[in-house]
Tab-separated table of C-alpha atoms and ligand atoms in Angstrom:
chain	number	residue	atom	x	y	z
D	563	MET	CA	-59.341	138.178	109.983
D	564	ARG	CA	-58.855	135.975	113.099
D	565	PHE	CA	-58.806	132.259	112.706
D	566	SER	CA	-60.495	129.885	115.093
D	567	VAL	CA	-57.330	128.394	116.528
D	568	ILE	CA	-56.292	127.813	120.237
D	569	PRO	CA	-53.457	128.297	120.907
D	570	TYR	CA	-53.240	131.129	118.395
D	571	PRO	CA	-50.413	130.730	115.836
D	572	GLU	CA	-47.362	132.937	116.106
D	573	LYS	CA	-47.659	134.510	112.600
D	574	ILE	CA	-50.490	134.368	110.027
D	575	GLU	CA	-50.036	136.197	106.617
D	576	ILE	CA	-53.037	136.571	104.382
D	577	THR	CA	-52.168	136.015	100.686
D	578	PRO	CA	-54.270	136.731	97.590
D	579	GLY	CA	-57.367	134.477	96.879
D	580	ARG	CA	-59.818	132.522	98.851
D	581	ALA	CA	-61.540	129.126	98.924
D	582	VAL	CA	-63.871	127.023	101.082
D	583	ILE	CA	-62.075	124.688	103.546
D	584	ASN	CA	-63.651	121.386	104.396
D	585	HIS	CA	-62.621	117.812	105.248
D	586	LEU	CA	-62.118	117.225	101.501
D	587	THR	CA	-59.395	119.857	101.176
D	588	PRO	CA	-56.155	118.082	100.253
D	589	VAL	CA	-53.106	118.065	102.516
D	590	ALA	CA	-49.511	117.653	101.441
D	591	CYS	CA	-46.653	117.251	103.924
D	592	LYS	CA	-43.025	118.145	103.301
D	593	ARG	CA	-39.836	118.187	105.445
D	594	ASP	CA	-37.928	121.350	106.062
D	595	GLU	CA	-34.986	120.842	108.391
D	596	ARG	CA	-34.681	124.560	109.129
D	597	ILE	CA	-37.944	124.417	111.126
D	598	VAL	CA	-37.526	124.004	114.916
D	599	THR	CA	-38.833	120.780	116.592
D	600	GLU	CA	-42.523	121.178	117.280
D	601	GLY	CA	-42.782	124.046	114.937
D	602	TYR	CA	-44.443	124.096	111.522
D	603	ARG	CA	-45.345	126.211	108.445
D	604	LEU	CA	-48.759	125.786	106.995
D	605	ILE	CA	-49.792	127.169	103.596
D	606	PHE	CA	-53.352	127.237	102.355
D	607	ASN	CA	-53.815	128.072	98.662
D	608	GLU	CA	-55.443	126.794	95.431
D	609	ASN	CA	-53.643	123.458	96.053
D	610	GLY	CA	-55.141	122.928	99.497
D	611	PHE	CA	-52.845	122.729	102.567
D	612	THR	CA	-49.216	122.215	102.471
D	613	VAL	CA	-47.474	121.411	105.787
D	614	PHE	CA	-43.673	121.922	106.313
D	615	SER	CA	-42.006	120.712	109.452
D	616	SER	CA	-38.640	119.154	110.510
D	617	ASP	CA	-40.242	116.250	112.282
D	618	LYS	CA	-43.519	114.461	112.780
D	619	ARG	CA	-44.278	116.499	115.859
D	620	GLY	CA	-44.535	119.739	113.922
D	621	GLU	CA	-46.597	117.942	111.361
D	622	PHE	CA	-48.901	116.784	114.010
D	623	TYR	CA	-49.384	120.353	115.406
D	624	ALA	CA	-50.014	121.624	111.863
D	625	PHE	CA	-52.802	119.051	111.682
D	626	GLN	CA	-54.411	120.273	114.825
D	627	THR	CA	-54.389	123.747	113.442
D	628	ILE	CA	-56.116	122.444	110.248
D	629	LYS	CA	-58.633	120.565	112.348
D	630	GLN	CA	-59.626	123.609	114.294
D	631	ILE	CA	-59.800	125.963	111.178
D	632	THR	CA	-61.863	123.459	109.391
D	633	ALA	CA	-64.295	123.182	112.322
D	634	GLY	CA	-64.438	126.930	113.079
D	635	HIS	CA	-64.816	128.179	109.492
D	636	LYS	CA	-67.251	125.648	108.086
D	637	ASN	CA	-68.941	126.337	104.681
D	638	TYR	CA	-67.623	129.665	103.882
D	639	ALA	CA	-64.636	130.923	101.803
D	640	VAL	CA	-61.482	131.538	103.839
D	641	PRO	CA	-58.698	133.770	102.507
D	642	PHE	CA	-55.501	132.122	101.464
D	643	PHE	CA	-52.875	132.227	104.194
D	644	GLU	CA	-49.491	131.188	105.429
D	645	ILE	CA	-48.831	130.238	109.148
D	646	SER	CA	-45.453	130.037	110.875
D	647	ASP	CA	-45.767	128.696	114.344
D	648	SER	CA	-43.756	127.243	117.165
D	649	PRO	CA	-44.285	126.994	120.957
D	650	LYS	CA	-42.972	129.378	123.770
D	651	PHE	CA	-42.552	126.642	126.459
D	652	SER	CA	-41.347	123.036	126.301
D	653	HIS	CA	-43.604	121.893	129.253
D	654	ARG	CA	-47.238	122.356	128.300
D	655	GLY	CA	-49.044	120.173	130.833
D	656	PHE	CA	-52.166	119.074	132.429
D	657	MET	CA	-52.624	117.070	135.663
D	658	LEU	CA	-55.356	114.602	136.461
D	659	ASP	CA	-55.689	113.321	140.002
D	660	CYS	CA	-57.028	109.749	139.780
D	661	ALA	CA	-56.259	109.033	143.439
D	662	ARG	CA	-59.253	110.728	145.027
D	663	HIS	CA	-61.587	109.879	142.101
D	664	SER	CA	-60.607	107.802	139.205
D	665	PHE	CA	-61.871	107.823	135.624
D	666	SER	CA	-62.336	105.172	132.880
D	667	LEU	CA	-59.826	104.881	130.114
D	668	ASP	CA	-62.290	106.278	127.583
D	669	GLU	CA	-62.810	109.357	129.714
D	670	ILE	CA	-59.120	109.913	130.160
D	671	LYS	CA	-58.608	109.514	126.452
D	672	LYS	CA	-61.158	112.182	125.733
D	673	VAL	CA	-59.183	114.645	127.909
D	674	ILE	CA	-55.931	113.507	126.181
D	675	ASP	CA	-57.498	114.122	122.706
D	676	ALA	CA	-58.585	117.526	123.739
D	677	ALA	CA	-55.115	118.335	125.219
D	678	ALA	CA	-53.521	117.193	121.964
D	679	MET	CA	-55.761	119.363	119.945
D	680	LEU	CA	-54.523	122.286	122.254
D	681	LYS	CA	-50.895	121.250	121.498
D	682	MET	CA	-50.226	120.235	125.114
D	683	ASN	CA	-47.349	117.776	125.455
D	684	LYS	CA	-47.247	116.512	129.113
D	685	PHE	CA	-49.900	114.522	130.909
D	686	HIS	CA	-49.039	114.562	134.672
D	687	TRP	CA	-50.967	111.578	136.095
D	688	HIS	CA	-51.404	111.749	139.844
D	689	LEU	CA	-51.679	108.033	140.746
D	690	THR	CA	-51.103	107.753	144.494
D	691	ASP	CA	-52.333	109.612	147.493
D	692	ASP	CA	-53.718	109.288	150.999
D	693	GLN	CA	-57.203	108.288	149.629
D	694	GLY	CA	-56.042	105.550	147.203
D	695	TRP	CA	-53.222	103.810	145.294
D	696	ARG	CA	-54.133	103.495	141.520
D	697	ILE	CA	-51.210	101.882	139.826
D	698	GLU	CA	-50.572	98.112	139.728
D	699	ILE	CA	-47.107	97.150	141.135
D	700	LYS	CA	-46.639	93.480	140.552
D	701	SER	CA	-43.890	93.012	143.144
D	702	ARG	CA	-46.160	94.590	145.864
D	703	PRO	CA	-49.639	93.045	145.444
D	704	GLU	CA	-50.786	94.467	148.827
D	705	LEU	CA	-51.031	97.779	147.029
D	706	MET	CA	-53.827	96.572	144.935
D	707	ALA	CA	-55.494	94.452	147.578
D	708	VAL	CA	-55.400	97.039	150.422
D	709	SER	CA	-54.184	100.501	149.189
D	710	SER	CA	-56.579	100.887	146.285
D	711	ARG	CA	-59.618	100.623	148.378
D	712	ARG	CA	-61.166	103.042	150.810
D	713	LYS	CA	-64.068	102.127	152.962
D	714	LYS	CA	-66.134	105.243	152.252
D	715	SER	CA	-65.652	108.804	151.024
D	716	THR	CA	-66.312	111.995	152.892
D	717	PHE	CA	-65.173	114.906	150.875
D	718	GLY	CA	-66.456	118.095	152.504
D	719	ASP	CA	-70.032	117.413	153.488
D	720	VAL	CA	-70.670	114.919	150.809
D	721	VAL	CA	-70.664	111.463	152.209
D	722	ASP	CA	-70.654	108.255	150.147
D	723	ASN	CA	-70.828	105.150	152.374
D	724	ASN	CA	-69.875	102.783	149.565
D	725	ALA	CA	-66.404	101.424	149.334
D	726	TYR	CA	-64.323	103.033	146.537
D	727	CYS	CA	-61.890	100.686	144.801
D	728	ALA	CA	-59.942	101.201	141.683
D	729	PHE	CA	-56.471	100.842	140.117
D	730	PHE	CA	-54.979	100.790	136.585
D	731	THR	CA	-53.414	97.581	135.545
D	732	GLN	CA	-50.033	97.746	133.883
D	733	GLU	CA	-51.775	96.849	130.646
D	734	GLN	CA	-54.143	99.716	130.976
D	735	ILE	CA	-51.264	102.112	131.801
D	736	LYS	CA	-49.340	101.005	128.718
D	737	ASP	CA	-52.534	101.677	126.671
D	738	ILE	CA	-52.663	105.253	127.957
D	739	VAL	CA	-48.917	105.711	127.463
D	740	ASN	CA	-49.154	104.549	123.896
D	741	TYR	CA	-52.364	106.641	123.213
D	742	CYS	CA	-50.380	109.734	124.433
D	743	ALA	CA	-47.247	108.822	122.467
D	744	ALA	CA	-49.308	108.792	119.286
D	745	ARG	CA	-50.265	112.352	120.182
D	746	TYR	CA	-46.816	113.438	121.168
D	747	ILE	CA	-47.742	113.659	124.774
D	748	GLU	CA	-45.308	112.337	127.481
D	749	VAL	CA	-47.013	110.788	130.492
D	750	ILE	CA	-45.366	111.949	133.822
D	751	PRO	CA	-46.560	109.613	136.603
D	752	GLU	CA	-46.722	111.042	140.070
D	753	ILE	CA	-45.873	108.731	143.056
D	754	ASP	CA	-46.246	111.078	145.919
D	755	MET	CA	-43.625	110.715	148.762
D	756	PRO	CA	-42.712	110.927	151.590
D	757	GLY	CA	-46.092	112.422	152.516
D	758	HIS	CA	-49.581	111.746	151.186
D	759	THR	CA	-48.865	108.105	151.787
D	760	SER	CA	-51.738	106.871	153.972
D	761	ALA	CA	-52.940	104.490	151.334
D	762	LEU	CA	-49.633	102.711	151.020
D	763	LEU	CA	-49.095	102.761	154.775
D	764	ALA	CA	-52.438	100.939	155.192
D	765	ALA	CA	-50.690	98.041	153.423
D	766	TYR	CA	-47.293	98.562	154.760
D	767	PRO	CA	-47.617	100.213	158.272
D	768	GLU	CA	-43.983	99.131	159.136
D	769	LEU	CA	-42.896	101.903	156.685
D	770	SER	CA	-44.212	104.754	158.990
D	771	CYS	CA	-42.246	106.064	162.040
D	772	SER	CA	-44.742	104.503	164.585
D	773	GLY	CA	-45.378	101.288	162.583
D	774	GLU	CA	-48.989	101.579	163.825
D	775	LYS	CA	-51.838	100.055	161.709
D	776	CYS	CA	-53.813	102.605	159.668
D	777	GLU	CA	-56.413	102.882	157.004
D	778	VAL	CA	-56.678	104.348	153.592
D	779	GLU	CA	-57.998	107.844	154.268
D	780	THR	CA	-61.585	108.638	153.600
D	781	LYS	CA	-61.452	112.393	153.940
D	782	GLN	CA	-59.526	115.226	152.175
D	783	GLY	CA	-56.675	116.908	154.079
D	784	ILE	CA	-53.018	116.789	155.021
D	785	PHE	CA	-52.116	113.780	157.125
D	786	LYS	CA	-49.229	113.304	159.568
D	787	ASN	CA	-48.730	109.636	158.796
D	788	VAL	CA	-45.732	109.845	156.378
D	789	LEU	CA	-42.943	107.580	155.428
D	790	CYS	CA	-40.147	106.994	157.878
D	791	VAL	CA	-37.117	108.259	156.113
D	792	SER	CA	-34.592	106.504	158.386
D	793	ASN	CA	-35.940	102.971	157.673
D	794	GLU	CA	-34.101	100.847	155.136
D	795	LYS	CA	-37.369	99.105	154.268
D	796	THR	CA	-38.818	102.435	153.127
D	797	TYR	CA	-36.129	102.562	150.403
D	798	ASP	CA	-36.516	98.882	149.477
D	799	PHE	CA	-40.196	99.620	148.936
D	800	LEU	CA	-39.694	102.743	146.878
D	801	TYR	CA	-37.075	101.018	144.715
D	802	ASP	CA	-39.457	98.160	143.956
D	803	VAL	CA	-42.136	100.646	143.006
D	804	LEU	CA	-39.920	102.929	141.009
D	805	ASP	CA	-38.371	100.072	139.146
D	806	GLU	CA	-41.700	99.177	137.779
D	807	VAL	CA	-42.823	102.810	137.189
D	808	CYS	CA	-39.556	103.516	135.209
D	809	GLU	CA	-40.297	100.440	133.069
D	810	LEU	CA	-43.904	101.397	132.431
D	811	PHE	CA	-43.323	105.129	131.650
D	812	PRO	CA	-40.680	105.563	128.886
D	813	GLY	CA	-40.526	109.296	129.328
D	814	ARG	CA	-37.677	111.191	130.967
D	815	TYR	CA	-39.687	112.579	133.947
D	816	ILE	CA	-41.048	110.993	137.129
D	817	HIS	CA	-42.928	113.218	139.579
D	818	ILE	CA	-42.193	112.244	143.216
D	819	GLY	CA	-44.588	114.631	144.845
D	820	GLY	CA	-43.059	116.126	148.093
D	821	ASP	CA	-46.002	118.349	148.857
D	822	GLU	CA	-47.554	118.951	152.206
D	823	THR	CA	-45.382	116.629	154.319
D	824	PRO	CA	-45.738	117.255	158.041
D	825	THR	CA	-42.605	116.493	159.971
D	826	ASP	CA	-44.298	115.827	163.288
D	827	ASN	CA	-43.723	112.029	163.213
D	828	TRP	CA	-40.043	112.443	162.277
D	829	GLN	CA	-39.606	114.734	165.273
D	830	LYS	CA	-41.007	111.999	167.525
D	831	CYS	CA	-39.130	109.152	165.778
D	832	PRO	CA	-35.834	108.414	167.475
D	833	HIS	CA	-34.393	106.913	164.266
D	834	CYS	CA	-35.281	109.907	162.074
D	835	SER	CA	-34.083	112.398	164.768
D	836	LYS	CA	-30.842	110.394	164.975
D	837	MET	CA	-30.408	110.503	161.265
D	838	LYS	CA	-30.982	114.284	161.144
D	839	LYS	CA	-28.265	114.690	163.767
D	840	GLU	CA	-25.837	112.363	162.200
D	841	LYS	CA	-26.303	114.048	158.730
D	842	ASN	CA	-25.827	117.364	160.405
D	843	LEU	CA	-29.147	118.696	158.962
D	844	ALA	CA	-30.425	122.057	160.068
D	845	SER	CA	-34.089	121.129	160.154
D	846	TYR	CA	-36.574	118.301	159.700
D	847	SER	CA	-37.487	119.889	156.345
D	848	ALA	CA	-33.863	119.343	155.300
D	849	LEU	CA	-34.436	115.700	156.157
D	850	GLN	CA	-37.124	115.695	153.481
D	851	GLY	CA	-34.479	117.285	151.187
D	852	TRP	CA	-32.053	114.573	152.011
D	853	PHE	CA	-34.668	111.910	151.271
D	854	THR	CA	-35.639	113.570	148.040
D	855	LYS	CA	-31.974	113.790	146.897
D	856	TYR	CA	-31.605	110.137	147.693
D	857	ILE	CA	-34.584	109.058	145.581
D	858	THR	CA	-33.616	111.576	142.842
D	859	ASP	CA	-30.109	110.019	142.560
D	860	TYR	CA	-31.748	106.666	142.273
D	861	LEU	CA	-33.880	107.934	139.417
D	862	LYS	CA	-30.903	109.651	137.761
D	863	PHE	CA	-29.153	106.292	137.836
D	864	LYS	CA	-32.146	104.913	135.949
D	865	GLY	CA	-31.934	107.717	133.395
D	866	LYS	CA	-34.814	109.695	134.712
D	867	GLN	CA	-35.266	113.252	136.043
D	868	ALA	CA	-37.362	113.903	139.208
D	869	ILE	CA	-40.032	116.611	139.346
D	870	VAL	CA	-41.171	117.677	142.806
D	871	TRP	CA	-43.795	120.080	144.301
D	872	ASN	CA	-42.226	123.388	145.698
D	873	GLU	CA	-42.393	122.305	149.379
D	874	SER	CA	-39.390	120.043	148.738
D	875	LEU	CA	-37.213	123.189	148.542
D	876	LYS	CA	-37.856	123.937	152.286
D	877	GLY	CA	-34.822	123.032	154.235
D	878	ASP	CA	-32.585	124.271	151.507
D	879	TYR	CA	-31.078	120.943	150.694
D	880	LEU	CA	-31.657	120.391	146.983
D	881	GLY	CA	-29.544	121.839	144.145
D	882	LYS	CA	-30.506	123.065	140.718
D	883	ASP	CA	-29.469	119.782	139.054
D	884	ASP	CA	-31.311	117.530	141.408
D	885	ILE	CA	-34.909	118.395	140.604
D	886	ILE	CA	-37.383	120.353	138.501
D	887	VAL	CA	-39.684	122.268	140.872
D	888	GLN	CA	-43.353	122.575	140.233
D	889	ARG	CA	-44.563	125.748	141.934
D	890	TRP	CA	-48.153	125.683	143.214
D	891	MET	CA	-48.296	127.530	146.566
D	892	ASP	CA	-44.966	128.915	147.823
D	893	LYS	CA	-45.418	131.422	150.549
D	894	GLU	CA	-41.667	131.947	150.898
D	895	ASN	CA	-41.071	132.250	147.113
D	896	LEU	CA	-38.403	129.539	147.240
D	897	SER	CA	-39.202	128.509	143.792
D	898	TYR	CA	-38.319	131.855	142.297
D	899	ASP	CA	-35.006	131.942	144.179
D	900	PHE	CA	-34.356	128.363	142.834
D	901	ALA	CA	-35.091	129.599	139.200
D	902	ASN	CA	-32.997	132.797	139.683
D	903	LYS	CA	-30.101	130.510	140.695
D	904	GLY	CA	-30.416	128.279	137.720
D	905	GLY	CA	-33.007	125.670	138.616
D	906	LYS	CA	-35.861	124.837	136.383
D	907	ILE	CA	-39.462	125.422	137.404
D	908	ILE	CA	-43.007	124.697	136.093
D	909	GLU	CA	-45.689	127.132	137.011
D	910	SER	CA	-49.050	125.877	138.323
D	911	ASP	CA	-50.125	128.763	140.515
D	912	PHE	CA	-52.925	127.708	142.981
D	913	PHE	CA	-54.958	130.883	142.538
D	914	HIS	CA	-54.871	130.663	138.722
D	915	TYR	CA	-54.328	127.078	137.608
D	916	TYR	CA	-56.216	124.897	140.137
D	917	PHE	CA	-59.351	124.084	138.285
D	918	ASP	CA	-60.955	121.881	140.949
D	919	TYR	CA	-62.054	125.283	142.254
D	920	PRO	CA	-65.135	126.933	140.649
D	921	PHE	CA	-65.129	129.736	138.135
D	922	ALA	CA	-66.317	131.907	141.132
D	923	MET	CA	-62.783	131.585	142.475
D	924	THR	CA	-60.846	131.382	139.215
D	925	PRO	CA	-62.734	132.877	136.386
D	926	LEU	CA	-61.603	132.075	132.905
D	927	LYS	CA	-60.314	135.569	132.348
D	928	LYS	CA	-58.144	135.359	135.513
D	929	ALA	CA	-56.698	131.986	134.386
D	930	TYR	CA	-56.097	133.373	130.929
D	931	ARG	CA	-54.339	136.527	132.065
D	932	PHE	CA	-51.917	134.814	134.385
D	933	SER	CA	-48.223	135.311	133.554
D	934	PRO	CA	-45.765	132.559	134.425
D	935	HIS	CA	-43.061	135.140	134.608
D	936	ASN	CA	-43.518	136.584	138.037
D	937	LYS	CA	-41.894	139.867	139.034
D	938	LEU	CA	-39.613	138.118	141.439
D	939	LEU	CA	-37.906	136.268	138.599
D	940	ASN	CA	-34.738	138.014	137.219
D	941	SER	CA	-33.724	137.516	133.523
D	942	ASN	CA	-32.052	134.214	134.337
D	943	GLY	CA	-35.071	132.988	136.391
D	944	ARG	CA	-37.406	133.807	133.519
D	945	LYS	CA	-35.469	131.572	131.223
D	946	ASN	CA	-35.722	128.771	133.749
D	947	VAL	CA	-39.449	128.648	133.634
D	948	VAL	CA	-39.869	125.570	131.457
D	949	GLY	CA	-43.537	125.687	131.259
D	950	VAL	CA	-46.990	125.706	132.727
D	951	GLU	CA	-49.571	123.143	133.844
D	952	ALA	CA	-53.307	123.038	134.465
D	953	GLU	CA	-54.226	121.069	137.653
D	954	LEU	CA	-57.375	119.055	138.309
D	955	TRP	CA	-57.531	117.590	141.788
D	956	THR	CA	-60.554	115.438	142.270
D	957	GLU	CA	-61.792	115.431	145.911
D	958	PHE	CA	-64.830	117.319	144.530
D	959	VAL	CA	-64.786	115.917	141.015
D	960	ARG	CA	-66.706	112.642	141.269
D	961	ASN	CA	-67.561	112.132	137.562
D	962	PHE	CA	-66.728	113.052	134.060
D	963	ASP	CA	-69.375	115.708	133.673
D	964	THR	CA	-67.916	117.552	136.596
D	965	LEU	CA	-64.422	117.004	135.229
D	966	CYS	CA	-65.419	118.761	131.970
D	967	ILE	CA	-67.132	121.667	133.745
D	968	ARG	CA	-64.064	122.297	135.792
D	969	LEU	CA	-61.327	121.779	133.283
D	970	PHE	CA	-62.857	123.268	130.166
D	971	PRO	CA	-62.387	125.870	128.818
D	972	ARG	CA	-59.868	126.874	131.527
D	973	ILE	CA	-57.312	124.315	130.237
D	974	CYS	CA	-57.562	126.152	126.878
D	975	ALA	CA	-56.331	129.291	128.532
D	976	VAL	CA	-53.329	127.448	130.026
D	977	ALA	CA	-52.565	125.899	126.530
D	978	GLU	CA	-52.604	129.372	125.071
D	979	THR	CA	-50.189	130.684	127.660
D	980	ALA	CA	-48.043	127.637	127.194
D	981	TRP	CA	-47.742	128.102	123.485
D	982	CYS	CA	-48.070	131.798	122.503
D	983	LYS	CA	-45.046	134.043	122.584
D	984	ASN	CA	-47.400	137.053	122.147
D	985	LYS	CA	-50.544	135.999	123.952
D	986	PRO	CA	-53.577	137.758	122.323
D	987	LYS	CA	-56.049	139.789	124.523
D	988	TYR	CA	-58.648	137.849	126.543
D	989	LYS	CA	-61.733	138.857	124.255
D	990	ASP	CA	-59.962	137.555	121.253
D	991	PHE	CA	-59.373	134.280	122.962
D	992	GLU	CA	-63.030	134.091	124.150
D	993	ILE	CA	-64.404	134.540	120.670
D	994	ARG	CA	-62.125	131.761	119.280
D	995	GLN	CA	-63.188	129.468	122.171
D	996	LEU	CA	-66.838	130.078	121.328
D	997	MET	CA	-66.036	129.156	117.638
D	998	LEU	CA	-64.373	125.864	118.823
D	999	ASN	CA	-67.001	124.835	121.474
D	1000	ASP	CA	-68.824	122.494	118.886
D	1001	LEU	CA	-65.419	120.814	118.110
D	1002	PHE	CA	-64.840	119.919	121.687
D	1003	GLU	CA	-68.387	118.695	122.011
D	1004	GLN	CA	-68.002	116.362	118.961
D	1005	ASN	CA	-65.002	114.947	120.851
D	1006	GLY	CA	-67.114	114.250	123.878
D	1007	ILE	CA	-66.298	117.266	126.033
D	1008	LYS	CA	-69.137	119.337	127.142
D	1009	ILE	CA	-68.187	123.021	127.491
D	1010	VAL	CA	-70.173	125.106	129.983
D	1011	ASP	CA	-72.208	128.113	128.948
D	1012	LEU	CA	-70.341	131.408	128.270
D	1013	ASN	CA	-72.219	133.110	131.170
D	1014	GLU	CA	-70.499	130.669	133.678
D	1015	TRP	CA	-66.889	131.585	132.569
D	1016	ASN	CA	-66.633	134.939	134.263
D	1017	PRO	CA	-69.303	135.249	136.948
D	1018	ASN	CA	-70.126	138.787	138.008
D	1019	PRO	CA	-69.021	139.790	141.591
D	1020	ILE	CA	-72.439	138.919	143.180
D	1021	SER	CA	-72.696	135.467	141.630
D	1022	SER	CA	-68.982	134.905	142.366
D	1023	LEU	CA	-69.550	135.613	146.038
D	1024	ALA	CA	-72.585	133.353	146.062
D	1025	GLY	CA	-70.614	130.629	144.168
D	1026	LEU	CA	-67.796	130.854	146.542
D	1027	ILE	CA	-69.953	130.682	149.712
D	1028	LYS	CA	-71.737	127.658	148.234
D	1029	PHE	CA	-68.498	125.920	147.302
D	1030	TYR	CA	-66.786	126.537	150.612
D	1031	LYS	CA	-69.858	125.613	152.675
D	1032	THR	CA	-70.219	122.367	150.797
D	1033	PHE	CA	-66.630	121.160	150.321
D	1034	VAL	CA	-64.022	122.958	152.323
D	1035	THR	CA	-63.504	122.335	156.027
D	1036	ALA	CA	-61.859	124.748	158.457
D	1037	ASP	CA	-58.806	122.576	158.506
D	1038	VAL	CA	-58.161	123.005	154.778
D	1039	ILE	CA	-58.522	126.780	154.983
D	1040	LYS	CA	-56.068	126.893	157.861
D	1041	ASP	CA	-53.592	124.824	155.976
D	1042	PHE	CA	-53.731	127.158	152.963
D	1043	PHE	CA	-53.676	130.497	154.528
D	1044	ILE	CA	-51.733	130.344	157.778
D	1045	PRO	CA	-47.974	130.431	157.273
D	1046	ASP	CA	-46.176	127.297	158.179
D	1047	LYS	CA	-44.099	127.206	161.277
D	1048	LYS	CA	-40.332	126.771	160.781
D	1049	ASN	CA	-39.095	123.355	161.813
Q	694	ACM	C1	-50.724	120.273	145.985
Q	694	ACM	O1	-51.755	120.898	145.623
Q	694	ACM	N1	-50.753	119.588	147.180
Q	694	ACM	C2	-49.568	120.077	145.245
Q	695	ZN	ZN1	-38.889	107.658	161.404
């Protein structure tokens, strides 16, 4: 007997007897200090459900299991059972980019509810990028007046000539933080730096190397206009922003981006070049490392831990205690070296966990089968993988319907990898997913048809051609597939 639960529990024992489960089945909760945090024991017998856990978190997860079993096995007798369950990874995350396209609080809450049901515990909220700044910073009102507004949007060949303007007020952010906290989800805000900063530079051009006026970007891509890391004012600005961010987000982690940062402007900037020389740095990438360490130390002083994308490791400046590295695309495998030497990493592989790409590129089966324990990790490195994360960038995700199509059910595959110590076979997962589709739909998440999940090779090819023709420009392909020059 397989139960309709995602992620599948670690151990289920069937015991004598059976009964119908429904919403009237009584539930009793008891404390058992021997159970690990987030873990639980769940007994179903003639008395209904009894939940054992050492804390409220484990109890919450037992309730998610009950909810799924009740939904998936409606109106027929289920054998009595006993479940013992606890997670594999401590970081079970999902990321939503609200910079390219933003979503309403209600829509975001629907995603949070689904993630909570999947026992995920980290919401990585991408709030700033070239195409928009989406978090209210009271000490810097120009961020809302200028940086949160782009004149038009041209993502691939889809052009929208209307202005796009959005940001979350601090009250709205507190609402999301509290909503997540009630579901044992920590919100990790991402304030991307020193690159992906065109939106903030539109309001504060003096923080770039050239100081030239610029605009909030209207297209996708990687832009050379990055923060000048030798300018005192850059740090004053970032401290102002981070002070408010640290107040708003009570969790331990702040994501400071660090991805896709061209060094061209630093190379041309006399002040950045002088700084590189004075600090005896081997490369301009090491200058990014120096900058990141500086910000990381500031965050440490405020009791926070920085997370960065893997590019921050280029230049070999940061140590294992400075940062947690989120690996997404790392041609030089620096993240695995970092983990092998004791640094912590989160796995979000581009080819498996980037769900802004269609099923034609990343079928559900492929996402499901991905192992976060790469062959390049030694036994120490394997222990340093703290978890996995599903990513949803939104250049090509303009509304909630598309968000659902892209994220579900692939996020469920990531949740299962994040939780299960012995992940079941794909087919087993697929059947459970089908049993749970109605539950997601009752919670406002439309799940695409089964025949879309794993397209056959011909429809994959057709889907890929259509996607790339519509959305991805030659520049983007070049950035992804041609190795970076050393600098
Ligand atoms: C990223 O996808 N630029 C982290
Ligand atoms: Zn500079």
